[in-house]
């Protein structure tokens, strides 16, 4: 299993399994929400493209 480390907008470390990510969406001010389904979502200070590139996931 691959885990990618992010820092959320509160400065907390979040480890994400890229295979479980459902969607990545920008909410303005370079804040992006990454959702792994249900209540499993968090906000980071990256653009969606930066977040996806960090996870190493190809964009379709």
C-alpha atoms as one frame of an Amber mdcrd trajectory, in Angstrom:
protein
   0.000   0.000   0.000   1.301   3.449  -0.945   0.679   6.405   1.401   1.264
  10.047   0.505   1.835  12.687   3.189  -0.082  15.973   3.030  -0.359  18.855
   5.470  -3.933  20.066   5.918  -4.940  23.734   6.309  -4.663  23.369  10.107
  -1.040  22.211   9.877  -1.843  18.568  10.718  -0.221  15.679   8.839  -2.575
  13.492   6.807  -1.533  10.264   5.084  -3.584   9.344   2.015  -3.799   6.116
   0.035  -4.060   7.400  -3.585  -6.032   4.294  -4.598  -8.895   5.371  -2.287
  -9.234   8.964  -3.542 -12.616   9.553  -5.198 -12.385  13.223  -6.125 -10.198
  16.334  -5.797 -11.896  19.744  -5.921 -10.700  23.352  -5.584 -12.618  25.649
  -3.240 -10.740  28.923  -3.871  -7.696  30.603  -2.354  -5.570  27.623  -3.482
  -7.427  25.370  -1.044  -8.283  21.926  -2.372 -10.470  19.225  -0.833  -9.424
  15.596  -1.301 -12.184  13.023  -0.730 -11.728   9.338   0.001 -15.488   8.773
   0.386 -18.051   9.459   3.079 -16.669  11.650   5.845 -13.062  10.946   4.812
 -12.115  14.267   3.236  -9.692  17.032   4.105  -8.509  20.413   2.825  -4.931
  21.204   1.770  -3.250  24.404   0.558  -2.489  23.185  -2.961  -4.118  23.470
  -6.359  -5.926  20.319  -7.552  -3.163  19.726 -10.122  -0.487  19.905  -7.409
  -2.423  17.501  -5.163  -2.911  14.961  -7.966   0.742  15.242  -9.039   1.870
  14.677  -5.443  -0.142  11.443  -5.335   1.444  10.299  -8.597  -1.953   9.502
 -10.097  -2.364   9.893 -13.870  -5.112  12.293 -14.959  -7.575  10.882 -17.465
